[in-house]
Coordinates of C-alpha atoms and ligand atoms in Angstrom, one line a residue:
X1 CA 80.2 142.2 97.3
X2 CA 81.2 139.2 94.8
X3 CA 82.2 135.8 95.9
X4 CA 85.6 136.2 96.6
X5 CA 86.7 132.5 97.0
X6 CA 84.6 129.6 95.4
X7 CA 85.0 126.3 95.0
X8 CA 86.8 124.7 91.9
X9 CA 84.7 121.4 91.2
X10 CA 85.5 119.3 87.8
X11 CA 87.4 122.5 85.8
X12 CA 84.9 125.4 86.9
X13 CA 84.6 128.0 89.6
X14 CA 80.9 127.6 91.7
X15 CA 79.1 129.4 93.7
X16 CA 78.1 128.2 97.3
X17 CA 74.3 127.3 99.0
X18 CA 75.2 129.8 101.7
X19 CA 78.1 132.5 102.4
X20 CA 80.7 132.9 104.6
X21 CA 83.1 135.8 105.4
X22 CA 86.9 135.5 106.0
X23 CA 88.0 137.8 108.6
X24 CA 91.4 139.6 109.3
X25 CA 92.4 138.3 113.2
X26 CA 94.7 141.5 113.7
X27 CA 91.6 144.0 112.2
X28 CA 88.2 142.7 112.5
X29 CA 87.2 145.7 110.5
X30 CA 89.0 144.5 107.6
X31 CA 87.0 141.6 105.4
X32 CA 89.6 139.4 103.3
X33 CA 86.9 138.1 101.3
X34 CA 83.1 136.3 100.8
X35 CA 83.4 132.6 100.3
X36 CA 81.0 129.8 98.8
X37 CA 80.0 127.5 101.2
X38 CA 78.7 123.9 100.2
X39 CA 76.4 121.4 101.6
X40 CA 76.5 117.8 100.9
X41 CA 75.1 117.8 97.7
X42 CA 77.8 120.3 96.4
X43 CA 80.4 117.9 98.0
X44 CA 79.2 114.8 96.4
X45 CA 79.4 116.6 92.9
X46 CA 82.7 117.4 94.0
X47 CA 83.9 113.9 94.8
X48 CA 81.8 112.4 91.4
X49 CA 83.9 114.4 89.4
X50 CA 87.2 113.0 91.1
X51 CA 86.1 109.5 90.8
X52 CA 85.4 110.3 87.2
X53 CA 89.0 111.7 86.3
X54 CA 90.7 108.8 88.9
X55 CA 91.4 106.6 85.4
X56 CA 92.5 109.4 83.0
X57 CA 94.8 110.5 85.9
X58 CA 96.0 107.5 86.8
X59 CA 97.4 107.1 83.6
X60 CA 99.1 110.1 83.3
X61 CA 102.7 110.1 82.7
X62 CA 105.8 110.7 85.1
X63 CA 106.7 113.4 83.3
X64 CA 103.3 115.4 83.0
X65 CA 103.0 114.7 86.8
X66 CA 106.2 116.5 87.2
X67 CA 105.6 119.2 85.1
X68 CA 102.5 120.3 86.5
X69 CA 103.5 119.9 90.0
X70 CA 107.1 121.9 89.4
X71 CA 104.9 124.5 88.3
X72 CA 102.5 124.7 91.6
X73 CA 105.8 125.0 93.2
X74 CA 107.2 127.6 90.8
X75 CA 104.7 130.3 91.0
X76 CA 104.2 129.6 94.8
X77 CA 108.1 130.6 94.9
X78 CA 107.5 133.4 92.7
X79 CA 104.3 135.3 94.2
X80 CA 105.6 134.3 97.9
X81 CA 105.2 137.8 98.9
X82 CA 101.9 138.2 97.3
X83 CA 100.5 135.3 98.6
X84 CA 102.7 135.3 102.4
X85 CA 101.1 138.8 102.4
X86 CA 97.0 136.9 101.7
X87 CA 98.4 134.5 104.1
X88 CA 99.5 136.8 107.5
X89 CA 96.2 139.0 106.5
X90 CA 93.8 135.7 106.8
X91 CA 95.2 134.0 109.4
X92 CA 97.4 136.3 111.7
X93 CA 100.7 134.7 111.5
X94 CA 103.7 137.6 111.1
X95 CA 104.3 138.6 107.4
X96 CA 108.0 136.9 107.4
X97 CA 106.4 133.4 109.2
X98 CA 103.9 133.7 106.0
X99 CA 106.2 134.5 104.0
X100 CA 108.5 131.5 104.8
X101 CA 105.5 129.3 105.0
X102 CA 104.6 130.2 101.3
X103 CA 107.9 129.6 100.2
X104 CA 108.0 125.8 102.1
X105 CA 105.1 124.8 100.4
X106 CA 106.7 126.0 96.8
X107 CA 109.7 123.7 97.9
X108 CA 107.3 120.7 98.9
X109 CA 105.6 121.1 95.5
X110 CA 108.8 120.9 94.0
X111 CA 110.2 117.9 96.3
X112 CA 107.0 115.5 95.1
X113 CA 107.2 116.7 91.5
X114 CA 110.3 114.9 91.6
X115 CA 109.0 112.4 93.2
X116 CA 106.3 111.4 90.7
X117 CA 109.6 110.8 88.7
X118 CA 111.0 108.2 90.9
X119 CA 107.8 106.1 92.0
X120 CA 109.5 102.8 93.2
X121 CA 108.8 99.3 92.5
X122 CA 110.5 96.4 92.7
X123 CA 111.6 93.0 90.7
X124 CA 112.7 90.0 92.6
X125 CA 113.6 86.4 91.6
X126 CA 110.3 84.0 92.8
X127 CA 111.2 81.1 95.1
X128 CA 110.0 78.8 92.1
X129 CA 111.3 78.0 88.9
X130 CA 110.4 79.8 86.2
X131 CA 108.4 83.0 87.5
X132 CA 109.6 86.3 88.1
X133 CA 108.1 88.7 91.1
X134 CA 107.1 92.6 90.4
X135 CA 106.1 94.9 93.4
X136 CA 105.0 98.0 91.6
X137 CA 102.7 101.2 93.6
X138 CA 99.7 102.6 92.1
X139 CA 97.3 105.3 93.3
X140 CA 94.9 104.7 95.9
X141 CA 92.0 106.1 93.8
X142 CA 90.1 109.2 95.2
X143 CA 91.9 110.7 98.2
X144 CA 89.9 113.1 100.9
X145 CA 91.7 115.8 101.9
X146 CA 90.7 117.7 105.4
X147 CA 93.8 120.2 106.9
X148 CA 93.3 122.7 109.7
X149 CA 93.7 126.5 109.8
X150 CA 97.8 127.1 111.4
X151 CA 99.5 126.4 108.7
X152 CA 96.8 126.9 105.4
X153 CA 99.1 126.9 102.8
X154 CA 102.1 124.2 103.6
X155 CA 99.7 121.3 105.1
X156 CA 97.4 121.6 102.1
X157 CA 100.7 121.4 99.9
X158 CA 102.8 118.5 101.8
X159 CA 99.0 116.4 101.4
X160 CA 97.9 117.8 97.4
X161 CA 101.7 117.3 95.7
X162 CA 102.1 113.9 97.0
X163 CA 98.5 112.4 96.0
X164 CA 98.7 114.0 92.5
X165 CA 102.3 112.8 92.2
X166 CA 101.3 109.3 93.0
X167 CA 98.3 109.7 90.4
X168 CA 95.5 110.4 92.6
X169 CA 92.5 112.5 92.3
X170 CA 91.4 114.8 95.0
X171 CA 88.8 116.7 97.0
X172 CA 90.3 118.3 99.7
X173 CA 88.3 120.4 102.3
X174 CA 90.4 123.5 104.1
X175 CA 89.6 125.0 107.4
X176 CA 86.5 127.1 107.4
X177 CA 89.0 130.4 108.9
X178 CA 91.2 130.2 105.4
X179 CA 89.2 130.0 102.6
X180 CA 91.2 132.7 101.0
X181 CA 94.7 130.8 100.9
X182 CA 92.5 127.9 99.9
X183 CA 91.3 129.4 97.0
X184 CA 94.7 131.1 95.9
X185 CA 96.4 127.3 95.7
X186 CA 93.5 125.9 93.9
X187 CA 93.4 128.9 91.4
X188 CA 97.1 128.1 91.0
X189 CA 96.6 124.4 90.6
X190 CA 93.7 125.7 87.7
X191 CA 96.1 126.8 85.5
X192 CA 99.0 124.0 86.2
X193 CA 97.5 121.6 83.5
X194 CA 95.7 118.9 85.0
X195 CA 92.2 117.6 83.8
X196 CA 89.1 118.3 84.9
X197 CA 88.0 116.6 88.3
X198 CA 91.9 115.7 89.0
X199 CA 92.0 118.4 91.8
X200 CA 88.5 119.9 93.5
X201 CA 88.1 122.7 96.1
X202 CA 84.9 122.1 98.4
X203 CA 84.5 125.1 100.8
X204 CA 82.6 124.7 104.4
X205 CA 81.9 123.3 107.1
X206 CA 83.6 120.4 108.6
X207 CA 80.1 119.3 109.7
X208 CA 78.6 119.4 106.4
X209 CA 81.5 119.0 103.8
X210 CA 84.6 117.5 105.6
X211 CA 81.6 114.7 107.0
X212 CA 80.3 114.1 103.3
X213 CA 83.9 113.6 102.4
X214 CA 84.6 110.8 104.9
X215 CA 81.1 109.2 104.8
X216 CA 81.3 108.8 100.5
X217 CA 81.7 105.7 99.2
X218 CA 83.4 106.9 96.5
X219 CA 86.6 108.2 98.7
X220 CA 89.1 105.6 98.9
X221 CA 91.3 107.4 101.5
X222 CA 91.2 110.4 103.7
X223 CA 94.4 112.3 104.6
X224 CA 93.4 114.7 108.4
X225 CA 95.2 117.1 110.2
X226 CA 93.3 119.0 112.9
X227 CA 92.2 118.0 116.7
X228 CA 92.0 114.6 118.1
X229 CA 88.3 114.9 119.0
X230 CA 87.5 115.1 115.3
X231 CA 90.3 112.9 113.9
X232 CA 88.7 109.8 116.1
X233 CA 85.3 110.6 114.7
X234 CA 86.7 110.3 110.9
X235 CA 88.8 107.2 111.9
X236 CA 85.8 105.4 113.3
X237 CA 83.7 106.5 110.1
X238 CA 86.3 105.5 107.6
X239 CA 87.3 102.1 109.3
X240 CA 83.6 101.0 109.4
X241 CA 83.6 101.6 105.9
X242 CA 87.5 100.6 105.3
X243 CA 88.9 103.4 103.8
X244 CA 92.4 104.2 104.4
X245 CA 93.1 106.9 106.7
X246 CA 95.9 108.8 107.9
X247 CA 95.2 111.5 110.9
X248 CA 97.6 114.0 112.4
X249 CA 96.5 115.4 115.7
X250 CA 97.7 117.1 118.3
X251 CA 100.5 117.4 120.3
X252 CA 101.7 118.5 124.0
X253 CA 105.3 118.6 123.0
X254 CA 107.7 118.2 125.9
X255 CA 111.3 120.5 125.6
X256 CA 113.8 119.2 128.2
X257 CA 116.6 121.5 129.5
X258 CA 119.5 120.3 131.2
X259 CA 121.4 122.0 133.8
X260 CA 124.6 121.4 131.4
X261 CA 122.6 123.1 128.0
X262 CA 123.8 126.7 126.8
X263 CA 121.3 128.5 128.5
X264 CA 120.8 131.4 126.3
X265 CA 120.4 129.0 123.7
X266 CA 117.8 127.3 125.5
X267 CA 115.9 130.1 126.6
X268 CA 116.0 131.4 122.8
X269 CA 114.8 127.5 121.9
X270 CA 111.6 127.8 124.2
X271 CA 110.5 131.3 123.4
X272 CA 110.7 130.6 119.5
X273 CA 109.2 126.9 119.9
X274 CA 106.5 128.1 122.4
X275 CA 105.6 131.6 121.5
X276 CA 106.0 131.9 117.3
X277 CA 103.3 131.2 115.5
X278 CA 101.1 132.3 118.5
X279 CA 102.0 129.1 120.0
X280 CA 99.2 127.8 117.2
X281 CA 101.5 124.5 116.1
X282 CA 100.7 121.0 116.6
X283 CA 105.0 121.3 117.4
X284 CA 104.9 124.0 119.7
X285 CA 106.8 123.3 122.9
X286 CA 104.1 123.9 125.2
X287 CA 106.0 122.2 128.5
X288 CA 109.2 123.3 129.2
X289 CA 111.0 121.2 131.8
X290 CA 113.7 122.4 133.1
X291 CA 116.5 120.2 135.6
X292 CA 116.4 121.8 139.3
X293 CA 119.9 123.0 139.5
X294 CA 118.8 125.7 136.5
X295 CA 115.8 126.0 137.4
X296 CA 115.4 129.0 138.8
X297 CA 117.8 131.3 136.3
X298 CA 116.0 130.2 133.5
X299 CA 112.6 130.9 134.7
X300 CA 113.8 134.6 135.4
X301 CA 115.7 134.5 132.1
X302 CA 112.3 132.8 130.2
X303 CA 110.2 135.6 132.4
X304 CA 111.9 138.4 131.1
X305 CA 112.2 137.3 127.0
X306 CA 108.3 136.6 127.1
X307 CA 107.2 140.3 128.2
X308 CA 109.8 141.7 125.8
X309 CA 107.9 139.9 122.8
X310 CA 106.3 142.3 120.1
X311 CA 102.4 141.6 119.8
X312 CA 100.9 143.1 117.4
X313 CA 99.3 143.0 113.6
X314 CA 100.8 140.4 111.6
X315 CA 101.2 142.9 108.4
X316 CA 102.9 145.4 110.7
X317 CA 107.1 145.3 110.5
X318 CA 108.6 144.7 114.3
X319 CA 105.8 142.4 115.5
X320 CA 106.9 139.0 116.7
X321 CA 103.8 137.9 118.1
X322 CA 100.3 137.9 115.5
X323 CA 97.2 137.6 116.9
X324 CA 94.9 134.8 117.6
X325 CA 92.9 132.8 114.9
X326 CA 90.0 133.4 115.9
X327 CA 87.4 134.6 119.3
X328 CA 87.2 131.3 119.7
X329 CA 90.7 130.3 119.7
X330 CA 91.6 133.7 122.1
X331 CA 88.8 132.3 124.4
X332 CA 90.1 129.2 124.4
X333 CA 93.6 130.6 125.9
X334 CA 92.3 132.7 128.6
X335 CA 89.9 129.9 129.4
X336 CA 93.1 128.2 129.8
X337 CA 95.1 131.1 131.3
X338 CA 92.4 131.4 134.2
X339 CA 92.2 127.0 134.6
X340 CA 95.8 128.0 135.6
X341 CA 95.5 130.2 138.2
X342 CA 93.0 128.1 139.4
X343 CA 94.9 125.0 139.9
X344 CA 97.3 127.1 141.8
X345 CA 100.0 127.2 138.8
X346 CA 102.3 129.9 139.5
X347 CA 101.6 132.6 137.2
X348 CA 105.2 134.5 136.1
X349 CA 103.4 136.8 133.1
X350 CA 100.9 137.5 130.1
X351 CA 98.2 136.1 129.4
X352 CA 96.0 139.3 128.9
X353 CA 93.5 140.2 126.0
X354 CA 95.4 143.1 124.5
X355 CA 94.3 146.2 122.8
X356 CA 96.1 147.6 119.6
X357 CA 95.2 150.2 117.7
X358 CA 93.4 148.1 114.7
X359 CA 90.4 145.2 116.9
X360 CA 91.9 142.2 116.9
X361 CA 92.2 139.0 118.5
X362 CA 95.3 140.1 120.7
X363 CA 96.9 138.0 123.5
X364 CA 100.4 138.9 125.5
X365 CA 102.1 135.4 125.6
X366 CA 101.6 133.8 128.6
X367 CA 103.9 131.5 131.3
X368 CA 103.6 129.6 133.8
X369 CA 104.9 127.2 136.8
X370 CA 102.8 124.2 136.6
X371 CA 103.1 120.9 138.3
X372 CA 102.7 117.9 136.1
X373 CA 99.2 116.9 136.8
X374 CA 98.0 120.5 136.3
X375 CA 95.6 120.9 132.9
X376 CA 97.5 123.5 131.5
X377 CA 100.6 120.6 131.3
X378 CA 98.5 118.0 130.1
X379 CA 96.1 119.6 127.5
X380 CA 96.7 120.8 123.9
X381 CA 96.0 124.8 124.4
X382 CA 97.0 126.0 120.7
X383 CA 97.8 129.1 121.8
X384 CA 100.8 130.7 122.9
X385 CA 100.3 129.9 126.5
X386 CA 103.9 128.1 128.0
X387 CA 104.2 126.3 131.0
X388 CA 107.9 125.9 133.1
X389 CA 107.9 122.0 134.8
X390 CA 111.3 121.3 137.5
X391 CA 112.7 118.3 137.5
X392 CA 115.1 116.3 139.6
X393 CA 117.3 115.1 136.9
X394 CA 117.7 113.9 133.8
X395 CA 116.2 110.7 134.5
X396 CA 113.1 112.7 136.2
X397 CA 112.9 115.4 132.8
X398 CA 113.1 112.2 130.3
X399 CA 109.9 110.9 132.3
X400 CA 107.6 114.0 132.6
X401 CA 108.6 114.6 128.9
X402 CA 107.3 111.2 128.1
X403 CA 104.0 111.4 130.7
X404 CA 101.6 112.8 128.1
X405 CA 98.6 111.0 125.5
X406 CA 100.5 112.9 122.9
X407 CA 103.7 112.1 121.2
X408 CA 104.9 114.1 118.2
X409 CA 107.7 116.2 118.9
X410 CA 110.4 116.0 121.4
X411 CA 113.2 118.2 122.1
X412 CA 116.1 118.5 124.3
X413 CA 118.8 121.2 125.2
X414 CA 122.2 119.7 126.9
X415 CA 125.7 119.5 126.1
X416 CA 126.0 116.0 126.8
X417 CA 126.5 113.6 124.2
X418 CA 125.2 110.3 126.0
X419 CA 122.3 112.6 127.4
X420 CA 121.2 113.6 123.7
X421 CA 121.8 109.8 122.8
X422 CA 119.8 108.3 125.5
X423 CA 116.8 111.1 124.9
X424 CA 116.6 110.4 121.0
X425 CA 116.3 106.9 121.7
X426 CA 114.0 107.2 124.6
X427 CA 111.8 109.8 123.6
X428 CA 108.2 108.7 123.1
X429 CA 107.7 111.1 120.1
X430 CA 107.8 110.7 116.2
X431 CA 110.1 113.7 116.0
X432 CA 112.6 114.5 118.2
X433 CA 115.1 117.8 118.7
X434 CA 118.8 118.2 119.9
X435 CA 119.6 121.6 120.7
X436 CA 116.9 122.9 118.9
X437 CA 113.4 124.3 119.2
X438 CA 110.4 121.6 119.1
X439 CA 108.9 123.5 115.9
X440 CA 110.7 123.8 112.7
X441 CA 110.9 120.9 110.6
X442 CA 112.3 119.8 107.1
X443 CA 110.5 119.3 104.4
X444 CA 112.1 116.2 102.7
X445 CA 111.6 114.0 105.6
X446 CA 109.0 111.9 107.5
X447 CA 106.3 114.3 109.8
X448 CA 104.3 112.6 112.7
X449 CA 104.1 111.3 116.1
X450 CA 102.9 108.4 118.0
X451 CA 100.7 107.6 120.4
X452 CA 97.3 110.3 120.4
X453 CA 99.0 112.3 118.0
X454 CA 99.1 110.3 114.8
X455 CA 97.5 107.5 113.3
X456 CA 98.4 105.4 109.7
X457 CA 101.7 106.5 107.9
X458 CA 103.9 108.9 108.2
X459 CA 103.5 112.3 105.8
X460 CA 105.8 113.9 103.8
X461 CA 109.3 113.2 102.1
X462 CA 109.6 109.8 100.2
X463 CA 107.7 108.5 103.2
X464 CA 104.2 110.0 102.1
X465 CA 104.1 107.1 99.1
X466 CA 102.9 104.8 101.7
X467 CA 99.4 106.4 102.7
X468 CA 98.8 107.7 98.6
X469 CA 99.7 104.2 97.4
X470 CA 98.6 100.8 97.4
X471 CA 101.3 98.1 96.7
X472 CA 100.6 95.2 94.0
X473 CA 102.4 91.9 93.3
X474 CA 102.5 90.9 90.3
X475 CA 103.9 86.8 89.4
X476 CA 105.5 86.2 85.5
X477 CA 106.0 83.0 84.1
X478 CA 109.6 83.5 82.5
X479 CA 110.2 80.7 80.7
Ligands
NAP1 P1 89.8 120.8 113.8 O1 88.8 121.6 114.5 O2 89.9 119.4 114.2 O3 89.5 121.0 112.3 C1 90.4 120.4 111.3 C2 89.6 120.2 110.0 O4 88.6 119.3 110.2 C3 88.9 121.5 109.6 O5 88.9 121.6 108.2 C4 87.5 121.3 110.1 O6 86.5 122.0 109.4 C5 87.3 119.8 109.8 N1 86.2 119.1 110.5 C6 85.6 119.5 111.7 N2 84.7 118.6 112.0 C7 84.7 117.7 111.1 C8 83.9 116.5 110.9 N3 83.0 116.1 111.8 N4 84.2 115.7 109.8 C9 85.1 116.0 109.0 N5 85.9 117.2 109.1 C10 85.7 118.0 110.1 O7 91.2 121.5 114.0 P2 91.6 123.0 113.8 O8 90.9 123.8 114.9 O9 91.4 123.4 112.4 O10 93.2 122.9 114.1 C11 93.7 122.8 115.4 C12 94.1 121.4 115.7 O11 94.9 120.9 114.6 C13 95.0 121.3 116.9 O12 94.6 120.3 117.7 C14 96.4 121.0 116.3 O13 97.2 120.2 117.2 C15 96.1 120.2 115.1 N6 97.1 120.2 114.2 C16 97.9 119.1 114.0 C17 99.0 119.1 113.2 C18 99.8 117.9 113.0 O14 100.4 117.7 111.9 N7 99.9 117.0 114.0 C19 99.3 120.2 112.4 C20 98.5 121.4 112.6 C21 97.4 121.3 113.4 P3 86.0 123.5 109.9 O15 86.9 123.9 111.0 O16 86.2 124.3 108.7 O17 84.6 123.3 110.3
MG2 MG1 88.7 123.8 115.5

């Protein structure tokens, strides 16, 4: 079989040291493609020919910036079927959720090619006599890029657009499970007009490429998405040697409902926030807290909507629910499913391996009673695994929503004005919801949480110029 996917280092397609094979999660049988994978010495050619091309790029105009980035973000619009369809196939997501996610990261090429038309500066009057004051951005230099597997074609576009738009170079590093949807953005981005070096695709390993990445002297700053374990171990390796470094992690996102919310609404709210995707989003609502009064009616309500969903292959028309990533990830989530039961969580449904008629990685979703202290409320499970929480009150909810390491999304479900004020305010998340699922977020504005979930500066919208630039004063005599 050819190489499918390869890496694109300084203008040309290579070959790898060693192979790897991309498989379909909803039919094992069914390979999407041989990739290249590199070890460090592949990686460091990689990141030479970035440093190499940091000047030449750098220089570039606004315009060209904006040209070649509205182009990325024109053909991703164009083939989104094509490429939704490479998408679902790879990594098991339904064909509409690829579909969409394709489309997004078009629109996020497009956002930050206009943004590489509007870098902002500043000109102030000094405090002395005489002098004028110019605050002007310029690129960091040579930015590390490392993104997980859930979404593999709008994280790799909300990190590439803004550091080429701000005149960086890159070497960016995807998730070992989606090389293919790697390799179709960088074999878009080969044809959009940048120099050699200005963009490079390094396939493999975390261990062996995404480390070489963070440990090179030559990479000024490192932009992660993925798990917290591994997101500590790159901030500790890029502080020693002071790179800048932005990590988003995970999450353990709380969504409160009130005995006042539209309960239908609500119930619609969790399933989509906790169950879509396969429950594989760092802004899945994975604790669902619900005020005593309702308690009981929306568990039954919850109970029923999660054994009507539609698992099945993520190509097939009707199915709601794709598979899991990976064995790994499936084993993760009935690890997780039997942790549980137990702990003496109440088990209300799912949670089964599931056969279909192609062999996949098949899970029914899964949903749960838990008390607060119990590990399937505290822990990230990435998988579409749910867990119900009562509380007293409001007072009660906004406290178990806010008694978690994690903090990037927030939502809540009430009809109460003051309520929805008081959460917003009091919320200990980067992102928070009103009357709307936990998962689902715009792509013009800041992304990212606090506490364990985030680190550095926010990505995404006009925001992301503060990780992909550094700031410079500049002093004038004037007269
Ligand atoms: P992961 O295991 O942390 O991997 C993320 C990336 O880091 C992958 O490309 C991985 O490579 C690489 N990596 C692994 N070890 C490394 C090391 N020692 N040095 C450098 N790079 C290394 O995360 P994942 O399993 O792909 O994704 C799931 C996690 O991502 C969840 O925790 C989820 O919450 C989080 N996530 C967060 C957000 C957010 O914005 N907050 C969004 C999506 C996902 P390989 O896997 O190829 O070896
Ligand atoms: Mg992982």
């Amino acid at each position: 079989m050819a190489v499918a996917f390869k890496h694109y280092i300084n203008g040309r397609w290579e070959t790898g040291v060693t192979l790897g094979v991309s498989e379909n999660p909803s039919d094992l049988a069914d390979v999407v493609g041989e990739f290249a994978r590199a070890d460090a010495a592949q990686t460091e050619s990689a990141i030479r020919a970035a440093a190499d091309a940091r000047d030449a790029w750098a220089a570039s105009t606004p315009q060209r910036r904006f040209e070649v980035l509205d182009a990325v973000g024109s053909e991703l619009l164009a083939r989104k079927d094509e490429l939704g369809t490479l998408l679902a196939r790879e990594e098991g997501k339904t064909l509409p959720e690829a579909i969409g996610e394709t489309a997004r990261a078009g629109q996020i090429f497009k956002f930050f090619a206009g943004e590489a038309l509007r870098i902002p500066g500043q000109k102030l009057a000094s405090v002395r006599p005489g002098v004028d004051v110019e605050i002007t951005r310029e690129p960091v230099g040579v930015v590390g890029l490392i993104a997980p597997w859930n979404f593999p074609l709008a994280i790799p576009a909300w990190k590439i657009a803004p550091a080429l738009a701000y005149g960086n170079t890159v070497v960016f590093k995807p998730a070992e499970l989606v090389p293919g949807c790697a390799w179709a953005l960088a074999e878009i981005l080969s044809r959009a007009g940048l120099p050699a070096g200005a963009f490079n695709l390094v396939l493999g390993s975390g261990r062996r490429v995404g480390q070489t990445i963070v440990e090179s002297p030559l990479v000024d700053a490192i932009s992660f998405t993925g798990s917290v374990g591994v997101g500590e171990s790159i901030l500790a390796a890029a502080t020693a040697r002071r790179a800048k470094v932005q990590l988003e992690m995970g999450g353990k996102n709380p969504l409160v409902v009130l005995a006042d919310a539209q309960l239908d609404r609500a119930v619609e709210h969790a399933i989509q926030g906790a169950y879509y995707s396969t429950g594989q989003r760092c802004t899945a609502s994975s604790r669902i807290i619900v005020e005593s009064a309702v308690f009981d009616r929306f568990a039954e309500a919850m109970r029923q909507r999660t054994r009507a969903l539609v698992v099945g292959h993520a190509l097939e028309r009707g199915t709601q629910i794709g598979p899991a990533v990976s064995r790994e990830q499936l084993e993760q989530d009935l690890a997780y499913v039997a942790i549980g039961r137990d702990e003496g969580a109440e088990w209300l449904c799912g949670g089964e391996a599931l056969e279909r008629p192609t062999r996949g990685h098949y899970l029914s979703p899964a949903l749960f009673i838990a008390q607060p202290r119990h590990r399937i409320a505290r822990e990230e499970i990435f998988g579409p695994v749910a867990c119900l929480i009562r509380a007293d009150d409001y007072d009660h909810a906004l406290a178990l929503a806010n008694d978690t390491p994690f903090g990037l999304c927030a939502g809540v479900c009430t009809e109460s004005l003051a309520k929805a004020t008081h959460f917003k305010r009091h919320a200990q998340a980067g992102m928070v919801m009103v009357n709307l699922p936990t998962a689902g977020v715009d792509p013009h504005v800041p992304f990212g949480g606090r506490k364990a979930s985030s680190h550095g500066p926010r990505e995404q919208g006009s925001y992301a110029a503060e990780f992909y630039t550094t700031v410079k004063t500049a002093y004038t005599a004037s007269g």
